[in-house]
């Protein structure tokens, strides 16, 4: 059973992201504030749940949450500021979108939510000084494998995963040869073979190693 609260604050927010290791598509972040009486025995880290279970949980989470937000950060921004910064920025953007200002934030991973605030970039949202000040003012705690420990982070992981999968299913229709409907942009052998055959698209992350470096060996008879 996952724990309900880390800090003791009522408006504690859990936040997480999905798609950090993909070759194509956005990195998607989510943040959520659950009510104090929220309970769900099925909810867990989204990676531990089947697609069917995630789809079942999403409307329950959205209906019962006090508020939630989801944000996509797209490949041009990922390529500019790098995937780690983009993942963190996505969670920061979600916090700013919430209907309620969090009293405390718990973040899946090992980086403070305040890391790299106010990056100057050409793509995506630019934070105002007031937004940076607000984010800095909210205490937060990073929790390694937090999506398997706390309900709010697990709920955020389910939202991030399902919204990202939904987006990948949509762009699959535009470029079906990469089979994003199944691999969701992850570096599967099938995906890399398609990149090798058809090249890249506007949805690919050009700062990633899209094809592995291979050594050619001279074979003698």
Coordinates of N, CA and C in Angstrom, one line a residue:
X1 N 0.8 -1.2 0.0 CA 0.0 0.0 0.0 C 0.9 1.2 0.0
X2 N 0.6 2.1 -0.9 CA 1.4 3.4 -1.0 C 1.0 4.4 0.1
X3 N 2.0 5.2 0.5 CA 1.7 6.2 1.5 C 1.0 7.4 0.9
X4 N 0.2 8.0 1.8 CA -0.6 9.1 1.3 C 0.1 10.5 1.3
X5 N 1.0 10.6 2.3 CA 1.6 12.0 2.5 C 3.0 11.9 3.0
X6 N 3.9 12.8 2.6 CA 5.3 12.8 3.0 C 5.5 13.9 4.0
X7 N 4.9 15.1 3.8 CA 5.3 16.3 4.5 C 4.4 16.7 5.6
X8 N 3.2 16.2 5.6 CA 2.2 16.6 6.6 C 1.3 17.8 6.2
X9 N 1.7 18.4 5.1 CA 0.9 19.5 4.5 C -0.3 18.9 3.7
X10 N -1.5 19.6 3.8 CA -2.7 19.2 3.1 C -2.5 19.3 1.6
X11 N -2.0 20.4 1.1 CA -1.8 20.6 -0.3 C -0.4 20.2 -0.8
X12 N -0.2 18.9 -0.5 CA 1.1 18.3 -1.0 C 0.9 17.8 -2.4
X13 N 1.8 18.2 -3.3 CA 1.7 17.8 -4.7 C 2.8 16.8 -5.1
X14 N 2.3 15.8 -5.8 CA 3.3 14.8 -6.4 C 3.5 15.1 -7.8
X15 N 4.7 14.9 -8.3 CA 5.0 15.2 -9.7 C 6.0 14.1 -10.3
X16 N 5.8 13.8 -11.6 CA 6.6 12.8 -12.2 C 6.6 13.1 -13.7
X17 N 7.4 12.4 -14.5 CA 7.4 12.5 -15.9 C 7.5 11.1 -16.6
X18 N 7.2 11.1 -17.9 CA 7.3 9.9 -18.7 C 7.9 10.2 -20.0
X19 N 8.7 9.2 -20.6 CA 9.2 9.4 -21.9 C 10.6 9.9 -21.9
X20 N 11.4 9.9 -20.8 CA 12.7 10.5 -20.8 C 13.7 9.8 -21.7
X21 N 13.5 8.4 -21.8 CA 14.5 7.6 -22.6 C 14.1 7.4 -24.0
X22 N 13.1 8.1 -24.5 CA 12.6 7.8 -25.8 C 13.4 8.5 -26.9
X23 N 13.4 8.0 -28.1 CA 14.1 8.6 -29.3 C 13.2 9.6 -30.0
X24 N 11.9 9.5 -29.8 CA 10.9 10.4 -30.5 C 9.8 10.8 -29.5
X25 N 9.2 11.9 -29.9 CA 8.1 12.4 -29.1 C 8.5 13.2 -27.9
X26 N 7.5 13.7 -27.2 CA 7.8 14.6 -26.1 C 8.2 13.9 -24.8
X27 N 8.8 14.6 -23.9 CA 8.8 14.1 -22.5 C 7.6 14.8 -21.8
X28 N 6.8 14.0 -21.1 CA 5.5 14.5 -20.6 C 5.6 14.4 -19.1
X29 N 5.2 15.6 -18.5 CA 5.2 15.7 -17.0 C 3.8 15.9 -16.5
X30 N 3.6 15.5 -15.2 CA 2.3 15.7 -14.6 C 2.5 16.0 -13.1
X31 N 1.6 16.8 -12.6 CA 1.6 17.1 -11.2 C 0.1 17.0 -10.7
X32 N 0.0 16.6 -9.4 CA -1.4 16.4 -8.9 C -1.4 16.6 -7.4
X33 N -2.5 17.1 -6.9 CA -2.9 17.2 -5.5 C -4.1 16.3 -5.3
X34 N -3.9 15.3 -4.4 CA -5.0 14.4 -4.1 C -5.6 14.8 -2.7
X35 N -6.9 14.5 -2.6 CA -7.5 14.8 -1.3 C -7.0 13.9 -0.2
X36 N -7.1 14.4 1.1 CA -6.6 13.7 2.2 C -7.2 12.3 2.3
X37 N -8.4 12.1 1.9 CA -9.1 10.8 2.1 C -8.9 9.9 0.9
X38 N -8.1 10.3 -0.1 CA -7.9 9.5 -1.3 C -7.3 8.1 -1.0
X39 N -8.0 7.1 -1.5 CA -7.4 5.7 -1.3 C -7.6 4.9 -2.7
X40 N -6.6 4.1 -3.0 CA -6.7 3.3 -4.2 C -5.7 2.1 -4.0
X41 N -6.2 0.9 -4.0 CA -5.4 -0.2 -3.7 C -4.6 -0.7 -5.0
X42 N -5.1 -0.3 -6.1 CA -4.5 -0.7 -7.4 C -3.4 0.2 -7.8
X43 N -3.5 1.5 -7.5 CA -2.6 2.5 -8.0 C -1.1 2.2 -7.5
X44 N -0.2 2.3 -8.5 CA 1.2 2.1 -8.3 C 2.0 2.8 -9.3
X45 N 3.3 2.7 -9.3 CA 4.2 3.2 -10.3 C 3.6 2.8 -11.6
X46 N 3.5 3.7 -12.6 CA 2.9 3.4 -13.9 C 3.6 2.3 -14.6
X47 N 4.9 2.2 -14.4 CA 5.7 1.1 -15.1 C 5.3 -0.3 -14.6
X48 N 4.7 -0.3 -13.4 CA 4.3 -1.6 -12.8 C 2.9 -2.0 -13.2
X49 N 2.2 -1.2 -13.9 CA 0.8 -1.4 -14.3 C 0.7 -1.7 -15.8
X50 N -0.3 -2.5 -16.1 CA -0.6 -2.7 -17.5 C -1.3 -1.5 -18.2
X51 N -1.2 -1.5 -19.5 CA -1.9 -0.4 -20.2 C -3.4 -0.3 -19.9
X52 N -4.0 -1.5 -19.7 CA -5.4 -1.5 -19.4 C -5.7 -0.9 -18.0
X53 N -4.8 -1.3 -17.1 CA -5.0 -0.8 -15.7 C -4.8 0.7 -15.6
X54 N -3.8 1.2 -16.4 CA -3.5 2.7 -16.4 C -4.7 3.4 -17.0
X55 N -5.3 2.8 -18.0 CA -6.5 3.5 -18.7 C -7.7 3.5 -17.7
X56 N -7.8 2.4 -16.9 CA -8.9 2.4 -15.9 C -8.7 3.4 -14.8
X57 N -7.4 3.6 -14.4 CA -7.1 4.5 -13.3 C -7.2 6.0 -13.6
X58 N -6.9 6.3 -14.9 CA -6.8 7.7 -15.2 C -8.1 8.5 -14.9
X59 N -9.3 8.1 -15.4 CA -10.5 8.9 -15.1 C -10.8 8.9 -13.6
X60 N -10.4 7.9 -12.8 CA -10.6 7.9 -11.4 C -9.7 8.9 -10.7
X61 N -8.5 8.9 -11.1 CA -7.5 9.9 -10.6 C -8.0 11.3 -10.9
X62 N -8.4 11.6 -12.2 CA -8.8 12.9 -12.6 C -10.0 13.4 -11.9
X63 N -11.0 12.5 -11.7 CA -12.2 12.8 -11.0 C -12.0 13.2 -9.5
X64 N -11.1 12.4 -8.9 CA -11.0 12.6 -7.4 C -9.9 13.6 -7.0
X65 N -9.0 14.0 -7.9 CA -8.0 14.9 -7.6 C -8.5 16.3 -7.2
X66 N -7.9 17.0 -6.3 CA -8.2 18.4 -6.1 C -7.9 19.2 -7.3
X67 N -6.8 18.9 -7.9 CA -6.4 19.5 -9.2 C -5.2 18.7 -9.7
X68 N -5.0 18.9 -11.1 CA -3.9 18.2 -11.7 C -3.5 19.0 -13.0
X69 N -2.3 18.8 -13.5 CA -1.9 19.4 -14.7 C -0.9 18.5 -15.4
X70 N -0.9 18.6 -16.8 CA -0.1 17.7 -17.6 C 0.6 18.6 -18.6
X71 N 1.9 18.4 -18.9 CA 2.6 19.2 -19.9 C 3.5 18.4 -20.8
X72 N 3.4 18.6 -22.1 CA 4.4 18.0 -23.0 C 5.5 19.0 -23.3
X73 N 6.7 18.5 -23.3 CA 7.9 19.3 -23.8 C 8.4 18.6 -25.0
X74 N 8.5 19.3 -26.1 CA 8.7 18.7 -27.4 C 10.2 18.6 -27.8
X75 N 10.5 17.8 -28.9 CA 11.9 17.5 -29.2 C 12.8 18.8 -29.4
X76 N 12.2 19.8 -30.0 CA 13.1 21.0 -30.3 C 13.6 21.6 -28.9
X77 N 12.7 21.6 -27.9 CA 13.1 22.1 -26.6 C 14.1 21.1 -25.9
X78 N 13.7 19.8 -26.0 CA 14.6 18.8 -25.4 C 16.0 18.9 -26.0
X79 N 16.1 19.0 -27.3 CA 17.4 19.1 -28.0 C 18.2 20.4 -27.6
X80 N 17.4 21.4 -27.2 CA 18.1 22.7 -26.9 C 18.6 22.7 -25.4
X81 N 17.8 22.2 -24.5 CA 18.2 22.3 -23.1 C 18.6 21.0 -22.4
X82 N 18.5 19.9 -23.1 CA 18.8 18.5 -22.8 C 17.7 17.9 -22.0
X83 N 17.6 16.5 -22.1 CA 16.5 15.8 -21.6 C 16.3 15.9 -20.1
X84 N 17.4 16.0 -19.3 CA 17.2 16.1 -17.9 C 16.6 17.4 -17.5
X85 N 17.1 18.5 -18.1 CA 16.5 19.8 -17.8 C 15.1 19.9 -18.3
X86 N 14.8 19.3 -19.5 CA 13.5 19.3 -20.0 C 12.5 18.6 -19.1
X87 N 12.9 17.4 -18.6 CA 12.1 16.7 -17.6 C 11.7 17.5 -16.4
X88 N 12.7 18.2 -15.9 CA 12.5 19.0 -14.7 C 11.6 20.2 -15.0
X89 N 11.9 20.8 -16.2 CA 11.1 22.0 -16.6 C 9.6 21.6 -16.8
X90 N 9.4 20.5 -17.3 CA 8.0 20.0 -17.5 C 7.3 19.9 -16.2
X91 N 7.9 19.4 -15.2 CA 7.3 19.3 -13.9 C 7.1 20.7 -13.3
X92 N 8.0 21.6 -13.5 CA 7.9 23.0 -13.0 C 6.7 23.6 -13.7
X93 N 6.5 23.4 -15.0 CA 5.4 24.0 -15.7 C 4.1 23.5 -15.1
X94 N 4.0 22.2 -14.8 CA 2.8 21.6 -14.3 C 2.4 22.3 -12.9
X95 N 3.4 22.5 -12.1 CA 3.2 23.1 -10.8 C 2.5 24.5 -11.0
X96 N 3.0 25.2 -12.0 CA 2.5 26.6 -12.3 C 1.0 26.5 -12.8
X97 N 0.6 25.4 -13.4 CA -0.7 25.3 -14.0 C -1.7 24.9 -13.0
X98 N -1.3 24.4 -11.8 CA -2.3 23.9 -10.8 C -3.2 24.9 -10.3
X99 N -4.5 24.5 -10.1 CA -5.5 25.5 -9.6 C -5.2 25.9 -8.1
X100 N -4.5 25.1 -7.4 CA -4.1 25.4 -6.0 C -2.6 25.5 -5.9
X101 N -2.1 26.5 -5.2 CA -0.7 26.6 -5.0 C -0.2 25.6 -4.0
X102 N 0.7 24.7 -4.3 CA 1.1 23.6 -3.4 C 1.8 24.2 -2.2
X103 N 1.6 23.5 -1.0 CA 2.3 23.9 0.2 C 3.6 23.1 0.3
X104 N 3.7 22.0 -0.4 CA 4.9 21.2 -0.4 C 4.8 20.3 -1.7
X105 N 6.0 20.0 -2.3 CA 6.1 19.2 -3.5 C 7.0 18.0 -3.3
X106 N 6.5 16.8 -3.7 CA 7.4 15.7 -3.7 C 7.6 15.2 -5.1
X107 N 8.9 15.0 -5.5 CA 9.3 14.8 -6.9 C 9.9 13.4 -7.0
X108 N 9.5 12.7 -8.0 CA 10.2 11.4 -8.2 C 11.6 11.6 -8.8
X109 N 12.6 11.0 -8.2 CA 14.0 11.1 -8.7 C 14.9 11.6 -7.6
X110 N 16.0 12.2 -8.1 CA 17.0 12.6 -7.1 C 17.4 14.1 -7.3
X111 N 16.6 14.8 -8.0 CA 16.9 16.3 -8.2 C 15.9 17.1 -7.6
X112 N 16.3 18.2 -7.0 CA 15.3 19.2 -6.5 C 14.5 19.8 -7.6
X113 N 13.2 20.1 -7.3 CA 12.4 20.7 -8.3 C 12.9 22.1 -8.7
X114 N 13.6 22.7 -7.8 CA 14.1 24.1 -8.1 C 15.4 24.1 -9.0
X115 N 15.9 22.9 -9.4 CA 17.1 22.8 -10.2 C 16.9 23.5 -11.5
X116 N 17.9 24.3 -11.9 CA 17.9 24.9 -13.3 C 16.6 25.8 -13.6
X117 N 16.2 26.6 -12.6 CA 15.1 27.4 -12.9 C 15.4 28.6 -13.8
X118 N 14.5 28.9 -14.7 CA 14.7 30.1 -15.5 C 15.7 29.9 -16.6
X119 N 15.8 28.7 -17.2 CA 16.7 28.5 -18.3 C 16.3 29.4 -19.5
X120 N 17.3 30.0 -20.1 CA 17.0 30.8 -21.3 C 17.0 29.9 -22.5
X121 N 15.9 29.8 -23.2 CA 15.8 28.9 -24.4 C 14.9 29.6 -25.4
X122 N 15.0 29.1 -26.6 CA 14.3 29.6 -27.8 C 13.0 28.9 -28.0
X123 N 12.8 27.7 -27.4 CA 11.6 26.9 -27.6 C 10.9 26.7 -26.3
X124 N 9.6 26.7 -26.4 CA 8.8 26.4 -25.2 C 8.6 27.6 -24.3
X125 N 8.0 27.3 -23.1 CA 7.6 28.4 -22.2 C 8.8 29.1 -21.6
X126 N 8.7 30.4 -21.5 CA 9.7 31.2 -20.7 C 9.1 31.6 -19.4
X127 N 9.8 31.3 -18.3 CA 9.3 31.6 -17.0 C 9.5 33.1 -16.7
X128 N 8.5 33.7 -16.1 CA 8.6 35.1 -15.6 C 9.4 35.1 -14.3
X129 N 9.8 36.3 -13.9 CA 10.4 36.4 -12.6 C 9.5 36.0 -11.4
X130 N 8.2 36.3 -11.6 CA 7.2 36.0 -10.5 C 7.0 34.5 -10.5
X131 N 7.0 33.8 -11.6 CA 6.9 32.3 -11.6 C 8.1 31.7 -11.0
X132 N 9.3 32.2 -11.3 CA 10.5 31.6 -10.7 C 10.5 31.8 -9.2
X133 N 10.1 33.0 -8.8 CA 10.0 33.3 -7.3 C 9.0 32.3 -6.6
X134 N 7.9 32.1 -7.3 CA 6.9 31.2 -6.7 C 7.4 29.7 -6.6
X135 N 8.0 29.3 -7.6 CA 8.6 27.9 -7.6 C 9.7 27.8 -6.5
X136 N 10.5 28.8 -6.4 CA 11.5 28.8 -5.3 C 11.0 28.8 -3.9
X137 N 9.8 29.4 -3.8 CA 9.2 29.6 -2.5 C 8.5 28.3 -1.9
X138 N 8.3 27.3 -2.8 CA 7.6 26.1 -2.3 C 8.6 25.0 -1.9
X139 N 8.6 24.6 -0.7 CA 9.5 23.5 -0.3 C 9.3 22.2 -1.0
X140 N 10.3 21.5 -1.4 CA 10.1 20.3 -2.1 C 11.2 19.2 -1.7
X141 N 10.8 18.0 -2.0 CA 11.7 16.9 -1.6 C 11.8 15.9 -2.8
X142 N 12.9 15.6 -3.3 CA 13.1 14.5 -4.3 C 13.1 13.2 -3.5
X143 N 12.4 12.2 -4.1 CA 12.3 10.9 -3.5 C 12.7 9.8 -4.6
X144 N 13.8 9.1 -4.4 CA 14.2 8.1 -5.4 C 13.1 7.0 -5.3
X145 N 12.7 6.6 -6.5 CA 11.6 5.6 -6.7 C 10.3 6.0 -6.0
X146 N 10.1 7.3 -5.9 CA 8.9 7.9 -5.2 C 7.6 7.4 -5.8
X147 N 7.6 7.1 -7.2 CA 6.4 6.6 -7.8 C 5.9 5.3 -7.3
X148 N 6.8 4.6 -6.6 CA 6.4 3.3 -6.0 C 6.2 3.4 -4.5
X149 N 6.2 4.7 -4.0 CA 6.2 4.9 -2.5 C 5.0 5.8 -2.1
X150 N 4.6 6.7 -2.9 CA 3.6 7.7 -2.5 C 2.5 7.8 -3.6
X151 N 1.3 7.9 -3.1 CA 0.1 7.9 -4.0 C 0.1 9.0 -5.0
X152 N 0.5 10.2 -4.5 CA 0.4 11.4 -5.4 C 1.5 11.3 -6.6
X153 N 2.7 10.8 -6.3 CA 3.7 10.6 -7.3 C 3.2 9.5 -8.3
X154 N 2.7 8.4 -7.7 CA 2.2 7.3 -8.6 C 1.1 7.8 -9.5
X155 N 0.2 8.6 -8.9 CA -0.9 9.2 -9.7 C -0.4 10.1 -10.9
X156 N 0.6 10.9 -10.5 CA 1.3 11.7 -11.5 C 1.9 10.9 -12.6
X157 N 2.5 9.8 -12.2 CA 3.2 8.9 -13.2 C 2.2 8.3 -14.2
X158 N 1.0 7.9 -13.6 CA 0.0 7.4 -14.5 C -0.6 8.4 -15.5
X159 N -0.8 9.6 -15.0 CA -1.2 10.7 -15.9 C -0.2 11.0 -17.0
X160 N 1.1 11.1 -16.6 CA 2.1 11.4 -17.5 C 2.2 10.3 -18.6
X161 N 2.2 9.1 -18.1 CA 2.3 8.0 -19.1 C 1.1 7.9 -20.0
X162 N -0.1 8.0 -19.5 CA -1.3 7.8 -20.4 C -1.4 9.0 -21.4
X163 N -1.1 10.2 -20.9 CA -1.2 11.3 -21.8 C -0.1 11.3 -22.9
X164 N 1.0 10.8 -22.5 CA 2.1 10.7 -23.5 C 1.8 9.6 -24.5
X165 N 1.3 8.4 -24.0 CA 1.0 7.3 -24.9 C -0.1 7.7 -25.9
X166 N -1.1 8.5 -25.4 CA -2.2 9.0 -26.3 C -1.6 9.9 -27.4
X167 N -0.6 10.7 -27.0 CA 0.0 11.6 -28.1 C 0.8 10.7 -29.1
X168 N 1.5 9.7 -28.6 CA 2.3 8.9 -29.5 C 1.3 8.1 -30.5
X169 N 0.2 7.7 -30.0 CA -0.8 7.0 -30.8 C -1.3 7.9 -31.9
X170 N -1.4 9.2 -31.6 CA -1.9 10.2 -32.6 C -0.8 10.4 -33.7
X171 N 0.4 10.6 -33.3 CA 1.4 10.8 -34.4 C 1.8 9.6 -35.1
X172 N 1.5 8.4 -34.5 CA 1.7 7.2 -35.3 C 0.9 7.2 -36.6
X173 N -0.3 7.8 -36.6 CA -1.1 7.9 -37.8 C -0.4 8.6 -38.9
X174 N 0.5 9.6 -38.5 CA 1.2 10.4 -39.5 C 2.4 9.6 -40.0
X175 N 3.1 8.9 -39.2 CA 4.3 8.1 -39.5 C 4.2 6.7 -39.1
X176 N 3.3 5.9 -39.7 CA 3.0 4.5 -39.2 C 4.2 3.6 -39.3
X177 N 5.2 3.9 -40.2 CA 6.3 3.0 -40.4 C 7.2 2.8 -39.1
X178 N 7.1 3.8 -38.2 CA 7.9 3.7 -36.9 C 7.2 2.9 -35.8
X179 N 5.9 2.6 -36.1 CA 5.1 1.8 -35.1 C 5.1 2.4 -33.7
X180 N 5.0 3.7 -33.6 CA 4.9 4.4 -32.3 C 3.7 4.0 -31.5
X181 N 2.7 3.5 -32.2 CA 1.5 3.0 -31.4 C 1.9 1.9 -30.5
X182 N 2.9 1.1 -30.8 CA 3.3 0.0 -30.0 C 4.5 0.4 -29.2
X183 N 5.6 0.9 -29.8 CA 6.8 1.2 -29.1 C 6.9 2.5 -28.4
X184 N 5.9 3.4 -28.6 CA 5.8 4.7 -28.0 C 7.0 5.6 -28.1
X185 N 7.9 5.3 -29.1 CA 9.1 6.1 -29.3 C 10.3 5.6 -28.6
X186 N 10.2 4.5 -27.9 CA 11.4 4.0 -27.1 C 12.3 3.3 -28.1
X187 N 13.6 3.2 -27.7 CA 14.6 2.7 -28.6 C 14.6 1.2 -28.8
X188 N 13.5 0.7 -29.4 CA 13.4 -0.8 -29.7 C 14.2 -1.1 -31.0
X189 N 14.5 -2.3 -31.2 CA 15.2 -2.7 -32.4 C 14.3 -2.3 -33.6
X190 N 13.0 -2.5 -33.5 CA 12.1 -2.2 -34.6 C 12.2 -0.7 -34.9
X191 N 12.2 0.1 -33.9 CA 12.2 1.6 -34.1 C 13.5 2.0 -34.8
X192 N 14.6 1.5 -34.3 CA 15.9 1.9 -34.8 C 16.1 1.4 -36.3
X193 N 15.5 0.2 -36.6 CA 15.6 -0.3 -38.0 C 14.8 0.6 -38.9
X194 N 13.6 1.1 -38.4 CA 12.8 2.1 -39.2 C 13.6 3.4 -39.4
X195 N 14.3 3.9 -38.4 CA 15.1 5.1 -38.5 C 16.1 4.9 -39.6
X196 N 16.8 3.7 -39.5 CA 17.8 3.4 -40.5 C 17.3 3.3 -41.9
X197 N 16.0 2.8 -42.1 CA 15.5 2.7 -43.4 C 14.8 4.0 -43.9
X198 N 14.1 4.7 -43.1 CA 13.3 5.8 -43.5 C 13.9 7.2 -43.1
X199 N 14.9 7.2 -42.2 CA 15.4 8.5 -41.7 C 14.6 9.0 -40.6
X200 N 14.8 10.3 -40.2 CA 14.2 10.8 -39.1 C 13.0 11.7 -39.5
X201 N 12.2 12.1 -38.4 CA 11.1 12.9 -38.6 C 11.2 14.2 -37.7
X202 N 10.2 15.1 -37.8 CA 10.2 16.2 -36.9 C 10.0 15.8 -35.5
X203 N 9.5 14.6 -35.2 CA 9.3 14.2 -33.9 C 10.5 13.5 -33.2
X204 N 11.5 13.3 -33.9 CA 12.7 12.6 -33.4 C 13.6 13.6 -32.6
X205 N 14.2 13.1 -31.6 CA 15.1 14.0 -30.8 C 16.6 13.9 -31.4
X206 N 17.0 14.9 -32.0 CA 18.2 14.8 -32.8 C 19.4 14.9 -31.9
X207 N 19.3 15.2 -30.7 CA 20.4 15.2 -29.7 C 20.7 13.8 -29.2
X208 N 19.8 12.9 -29.4 CA 19.9 11.5 -28.9 C 20.7 10.7 -30.0
X209 N 21.3 9.6 -29.5 CA 21.9 8.7 -30.4 C 20.8 7.8 -31.0
X210 N 20.4 8.1 -32.1 CA 19.2 7.4 -32.7 C 19.6 6.0 -33.2
X211 N 20.8 5.9 -33.7 CA 21.3 4.6 -34.1 C 22.6 4.3 -33.4
X212 N 22.7 3.0 -32.9 CA 24.0 2.7 -32.2 C 25.2 2.7 -33.1
X213 N 26.3 3.0 -32.6 CA 27.5 3.0 -33.3 C 27.9 1.5 -33.5
X214 N 28.2 1.1 -34.7 CA 28.5 -0.3 -35.0 C 29.9 -0.3 -35.7
X215 N 30.7 -1.3 -35.3 CA 32.0 -1.5 -35.8 C 31.9 -2.5 -36.9
X216 N 32.5 -2.2 -38.1 CA 32.5 -3.2 -39.2 C 33.7 -4.0 -39.1
X217 N 33.6 -5.3 -39.1 CA 34.8 -6.2 -39.0 C 35.1 -6.8 -40.4
X218 N 36.4 -6.8 -40.7 CA 36.8 -7.5 -41.9 C 36.9 -9.0 -41.7
X219 N 36.1 -9.7 -42.4 CA 36.1 -11.2 -42.2 C 36.9 -11.8 -43.3
X220 N 37.8 -12.7 -42.9 CA 38.6 -13.4 -43.8 C 38.1 -14.8 -44.0
X221 N 38.2 -15.3 -45.2 CA 37.7 -16.7 -45.5 C 38.6 -17.7 -44.8

